[in-house]
């Protein structure tokens, strides 16, 4: 049994601050999960992740014992944690394809300016985000989901990550996806939380702490980084990405040193205008295509290895029982 890995949190002096908090979820003693699915945050690129999930479910027999998600990944995770099937993944993709140009965070300049003037903590009210969460999460509480789901959010006061595996599902998911300054923080039991991607955008460290030995990461956190962002939201999310990517790479390297870990990132056409949420359909298709291509090349590594049953040879009674094992011959006992 491998010991949990404590990676800490992001601080001005770097990664390593102990993630201690009297509100942080405790990992109770339990059988360690074999397979953990990690779903990164990524805003609009959550659509590509939905396509990747559909390809994974359709093209592989690998199934998670636990799902770990941040922000958009937590939203997608809540859907497939309820029903991990091809039909469910297809419906998830269709939900992402129904957005208008404004998407979850519509750009309404005058209303946002008024919120700034009035000194409110955010420029939007978060109603569109809550509407999406209500559609994506069928369960009232996280613990009601069919597959255990761990969701990250950031304690805005301490700057520490907080992991939820129980609680009111829609409030927890809102906390995980609440981009700071853009939408209001979530208040849960008197504590303010914002987007989990601030400190753990690809939460492989949680998968390691849970004891996962086969970890599949669908990482859409660094998609579409070639062009200069043209909106305030784009600039904000790009800044998050830059700040977190180096630390994420270090986490992945550390976690993969003593367990199987696959980090899959989709190939997204640079011509897709991700400032317009109507591009979600193309992103879903790009994610599905990328994941299908990855599975065609590497999918065999995800399949469980089942050793053949030993065979008993009774055709030579003078030699007793001969066990035929894979790649090994066993000498028969001498006749008496």
mmCIF file of C-alpha atoms in Angstrom, residues 114-279:
data_model
loop_
_atom_site.group_PDB
_atom_site.id
_atom_site.type_symbol
_atom_site.label_atom_id
_atom_site.label_comp_id
_atom_site.label_asym_id
_atom_site.label_seq_id
_atom_site.Cartn_x
_atom_site.Cartn_y
_atom_site.Cartn_z
ATOM 1 C CA UNK A 114 -22.387 49.125 -13.044
ATOM 2 C CA UNK A 115 -21.341 46.257 -10.796
ATOM 3 C CA UNK A 116 -17.792 47.611 -10.730
ATOM 4 C CA UNK A 117 -19.032 51.122 -9.903
ATOM 5 C CA UNK A 118 -21.248 49.760 -7.137
ATOM 6 C CA UNK A 119 -18.219 47.941 -5.685
ATOM 7 C CA UNK A 120 -19.762 44.531 -5.893
ATOM 8 C CA UNK A 121 -17.473 41.499 -5.577
ATOM 9 C CA UNK A 122 -18.126 40.371 -9.168
ATOM 10 C CA UNK A 123 -19.097 41.789 -12.533
ATOM 11 C CA UNK A 124 -21.770 39.127 -13.198
ATOM 12 C CA UNK A 125 -24.417 37.470 -11.062
ATOM 13 C CA UNK A 126 -23.571 33.837 -11.907
ATOM 14 C CA UNK A 127 -27.125 32.986 -13.017
ATOM 15 C CA UNK A 128 -26.038 31.357 -16.290
ATOM 16 C CA UNK A 129 -23.486 29.224 -14.463
ATOM 17 C CA UNK A 130 -26.075 28.076 -11.933
ATOM 18 C CA UNK A 131 -28.454 27.220 -14.771
ATOM 19 C CA UNK A 132 -25.831 24.998 -16.426
ATOM 20 C CA UNK A 133 -25.068 23.292 -13.109
ATOM 21 C CA UNK A 134 -28.755 22.578 -12.534
ATOM 22 C CA UNK A 135 -28.864 20.862 -15.931
ATOM 23 C CA UNK A 136 -25.659 18.875 -15.483
ATOM 24 C CA UNK A 137 -26.130 17.637 -11.919
ATOM 25 C CA UNK A 138 -29.104 15.300 -11.372
ATOM 26 C CA UNK A 139 -28.257 14.520 -7.739
ATOM 27 C CA UNK A 140 -29.231 16.577 -4.721
ATOM 28 C CA UNK A 141 -26.087 15.636 -2.807
ATOM 29 C CA UNK A 142 -22.637 14.516 -3.958
ATOM 30 C CA UNK A 143 -22.882 11.320 -1.957
ATOM 31 C CA UNK A 144 -25.972 10.318 -3.965
ATOM 32 C CA UNK A 145 -23.960 9.929 -7.191
ATOM 33 C CA UNK A 146 -23.292 6.429 -8.499
ATOM 34 C CA UNK A 147 -19.502 6.932 -8.620
ATOM 35 C CA UNK A 148 -17.778 8.847 -5.781
ATOM 36 C CA UNK A 149 -16.940 12.395 -6.912
ATOM 37 C CA UNK A 150 -14.304 14.631 -5.303
ATOM 38 C CA UNK A 151 -14.600 18.322 -6.197
ATOM 39 C CA UNK A 152 -12.039 21.052 -5.550
ATOM 40 C CA UNK A 153 -12.719 24.661 -4.596
ATOM 41 C CA UNK A 154 -10.437 27.390 -3.250
ATOM 42 C CA UNK A 155 -10.949 28.973 0.150
ATOM 43 C CA UNK A 156 -10.679 32.645 -0.805
ATOM 44 C CA UNK A 157 -9.619 33.678 2.675
ATOM 45 C CA UNK A 158 -6.810 31.163 3.236
ATOM 46 C CA UNK A 159 -5.896 30.426 -0.372
ATOM 47 C CA UNK A 160 -6.002 26.714 0.411
ATOM 48 C CA UNK A 161 -7.675 23.981 -1.627
ATOM 49 C CA UNK A 162 -10.756 22.353 -0.170
ATOM 50 C CA UNK A 163 -12.043 18.969 -1.308
ATOM 51 C CA UNK A 164 -15.722 18.139 -1.215
ATOM 52 C CA UNK A 165 -16.991 14.581 -1.495
ATOM 53 C CA UNK A 166 -20.257 15.223 0.351
ATOM 54 C CA UNK A 167 -22.668 18.125 0.546
ATOM 55 C CA UNK A 168 -25.272 19.923 -1.539
ATOM 56 C CA UNK A 169 -24.113 19.061 -5.044
ATOM 57 C CA UNK A 170 -25.107 22.211 -6.913
ATOM 58 C CA UNK A 171 -23.585 24.550 -4.330
ATOM 59 C CA UNK A 172 -20.324 22.593 -4.343
ATOM 60 C CA UNK A 173 -20.162 22.603 -8.148
ATOM 61 C CA UNK A 174 -20.840 26.335 -8.244
ATOM 62 C CA UNK A 175 -18.000 26.871 -5.765
ATOM 63 C CA UNK A 176 -15.637 24.846 -7.944
ATOM 64 C CA UNK A 177 -16.469 26.851 -11.093
ATOM 65 C CA UNK A 178 -16.927 30.370 -9.639
ATOM 66 C CA UNK A 179 -14.274 32.406 -11.457
ATOM 67 C CA UNK A 180 -13.117 35.054 -8.977
ATOM 68 C CA UNK A 181 -14.284 38.600 -9.748
ATOM 69 C CA UNK A 182 -16.362 37.351 -12.662
ATOM 70 C CA UNK A 183 -19.142 35.711 -10.612
ATOM 71 C CA UNK A 184 -19.855 35.885 -6.859
ATOM 72 C CA UNK A 185 -18.070 33.405 -4.611
ATOM 73 C CA UNK A 186 -20.002 30.507 -3.152
ATOM 74 C CA UNK A 187 -20.764 30.726 0.548
ATOM 75 C CA UNK A 188 -20.868 27.281 2.151
ATOM 76 C CA UNK A 189 -21.250 27.072 5.935
ATOM 77 C CA UNK A 190 -20.122 30.686 6.193
ATOM 78 C CA UNK A 191 -16.921 30.185 4.147
ATOM 79 C CA UNK A 192 -16.343 31.842 0.767
ATOM 80 C CA UNK A 193 -15.070 29.613 -2.049
ATOM 81 C CA UNK A 194 -14.015 30.351 -5.629
ATOM 82 C CA UNK A 195 -12.864 28.319 -8.632
ATOM 83 C CA UNK A 196 -10.858 25.249 -7.674
ATOM 84 C CA UNK A 197 -8.596 25.842 -10.666
ATOM 85 C CA UNK A 198 -6.906 28.689 -8.796
ATOM 86 C CA UNK A 199 -4.806 26.104 -6.927
ATOM 87 C CA UNK A 200 -5.585 22.709 -8.509
ATOM 88 C CA UNK A 201 -6.636 22.910 -12.152
ATOM 89 C CA UNK A 202 -5.552 19.344 -12.945
ATOM 90 C CA UNK A 203 -5.982 17.703 -9.537
ATOM 91 C CA UNK A 204 -3.706 14.710 -9.936
ATOM 92 C CA UNK A 205 -2.524 15.212 -6.361
ATOM 93 C CA UNK A 206 -5.964 14.279 -5.063
ATOM 94 C CA UNK A 207 -5.963 11.131 -7.174
ATOM 95 C CA UNK A 208 -2.649 10.189 -5.558
ATOM 96 C CA UNK A 209 -3.902 10.986 -2.049
ATOM 97 C CA UNK A 210 -6.857 8.694 -2.670
ATOM 98 C CA UNK A 211 -4.452 5.886 -3.538
ATOM 99 C CA UNK A 212 -5.269 5.566 -7.239
ATOM 100 C CA UNK A 213 -2.950 3.250 -9.156
ATOM 101 C CA UNK A 214 -4.391 3.715 -12.664
ATOM 102 C CA UNK A 215 -5.065 7.414 -13.262
ATOM 103 C CA UNK A 216 -6.536 8.796 -16.479
ATOM 104 C CA UNK A 217 -6.354 12.598 -16.803
ATOM 105 C CA UNK A 218 -8.441 14.411 -19.414
ATOM 106 C CA UNK A 219 -6.601 17.724 -19.428
ATOM 107 C CA UNK A 220 -8.182 20.666 -21.237
ATOM 108 C CA UNK A 221 -6.535 23.296 -19.053
ATOM 109 C CA UNK A 222 -3.919 24.353 -21.605
ATOM 110 C CA UNK A 223 -5.923 24.230 -24.840
ATOM 111 C CA UNK A 224 -5.888 26.990 -27.416
ATOM 112 C CA UNK A 225 -2.954 28.978 -26.056
ATOM 113 C CA UNK A 226 -1.497 30.184 -29.368
ATOM 114 C CA UNK A 227 -3.529 33.323 -30.021
ATOM 115 C CA UNK A 228 -3.566 36.495 -27.937
ATOM 116 C CA UNK A 229 -6.752 36.633 -25.824
ATOM 117 C CA UNK A 230 -9.203 39.225 -27.105
ATOM 118 C CA UNK A 231 -11.501 39.554 -24.075
ATOM 119 C CA UNK A 232 -11.132 40.219 -20.356
ATOM 120 C CA UNK A 233 -12.318 36.685 -19.601
ATOM 121 C CA UNK A 234 -9.838 35.250 -22.077
ATOM 122 C CA UNK A 235 -7.002 37.225 -20.522
ATOM 123 C CA UNK A 236 -8.046 36.091 -17.035
ATOM 124 C CA UNK A 237 -8.211 32.406 -17.921
ATOM 125 C CA UNK A 238 -4.906 32.604 -19.840
ATOM 126 C CA UNK A 239 -3.239 34.112 -16.795
ATOM 127 C CA UNK A 240 -4.537 31.226 -14.673
ATOM 128 C CA UNK A 241 -3.182 28.780 -17.215
ATOM 129 C CA UNK A 242 0.295 30.306 -17.251
ATOM 130 C CA UNK A 243 0.486 30.382 -13.455
ATOM 131 C CA UNK A 244 -0.584 26.766 -13.050
ATOM 132 C CA UNK A 245 0.947 24.868 -15.960
ATOM 133 C CA UNK A 246 4.471 24.588 -14.574
ATOM 134 C CA UNK A 247 3.201 23.351 -11.201
ATOM 135 C CA UNK A 248 0.826 20.916 -12.912
ATOM 136 C CA UNK A 249 3.710 19.406 -14.890
ATOM 137 C CA UNK A 250 5.634 18.893 -11.655
ATOM 138 C CA UNK A 251 2.633 17.231 -10.018
ATOM 139 C CA UNK A 252 2.136 14.876 -12.952
ATOM 140 C CA UNK A 253 5.793 13.868 -12.924
ATOM 141 C CA UNK A 254 5.759 13.198 -9.180
ATOM 142 C CA UNK A 255 2.529 11.211 -9.218
ATOM 143 C CA UNK A 256 3.497 9.107 -12.247
ATOM 144 C CA UNK A 257 6.775 7.997 -10.679
ATOM 145 C CA UNK A 258 5.202 5.028 -8.886
ATOM 146 C CA UNK A 259 1.821 4.446 -10.591
ATOM 147 C CA UNK A 260 0.262 4.373 -14.031
ATOM 148 C CA UNK A 261 -0.844 7.811 -15.170
ATOM 149 C CA UNK A 262 -2.051 8.913 -18.583
ATOM 150 C CA UNK A 263 -2.452 12.624 -19.324
ATOM 151 C CA UNK A 264 -4.429 13.166 -22.523
ATOM 152 C CA UNK A 265 -4.853 16.608 -24.089
ATOM 153 C CA UNK A 266 -7.017 17.287 -27.139
ATOM 154 C CA UNK A 267 -5.792 18.795 -30.379
ATOM 155 C CA UNK A 268 -7.902 21.898 -30.996
ATOM 156 C CA UNK A 269 -7.930 23.699 -34.342
ATOM 157 C CA UNK A 270 -6.525 27.198 -33.867
ATOM 158 C CA UNK A 271 -9.179 28.555 -36.239
ATOM 159 C CA UNK A 272 -11.951 27.849 -33.693
ATOM 160 C CA UNK A 273 -13.178 31.104 -32.194
ATOM 161 C CA UNK A 274 -13.426 30.232 -28.518
ATOM 162 C CA UNK A 275 -14.710 33.708 -27.645
ATOM 163 C CA UNK A 276 -18.012 32.550 -29.164
ATOM 164 C CA UNK A 277 -19.587 29.684 -27.212
ATOM 165 C CA UNK A 278 -21.308 28.490 -30.351
ATOM 166 C CA UNK A 279 -17.915 26.927 -31.063
#
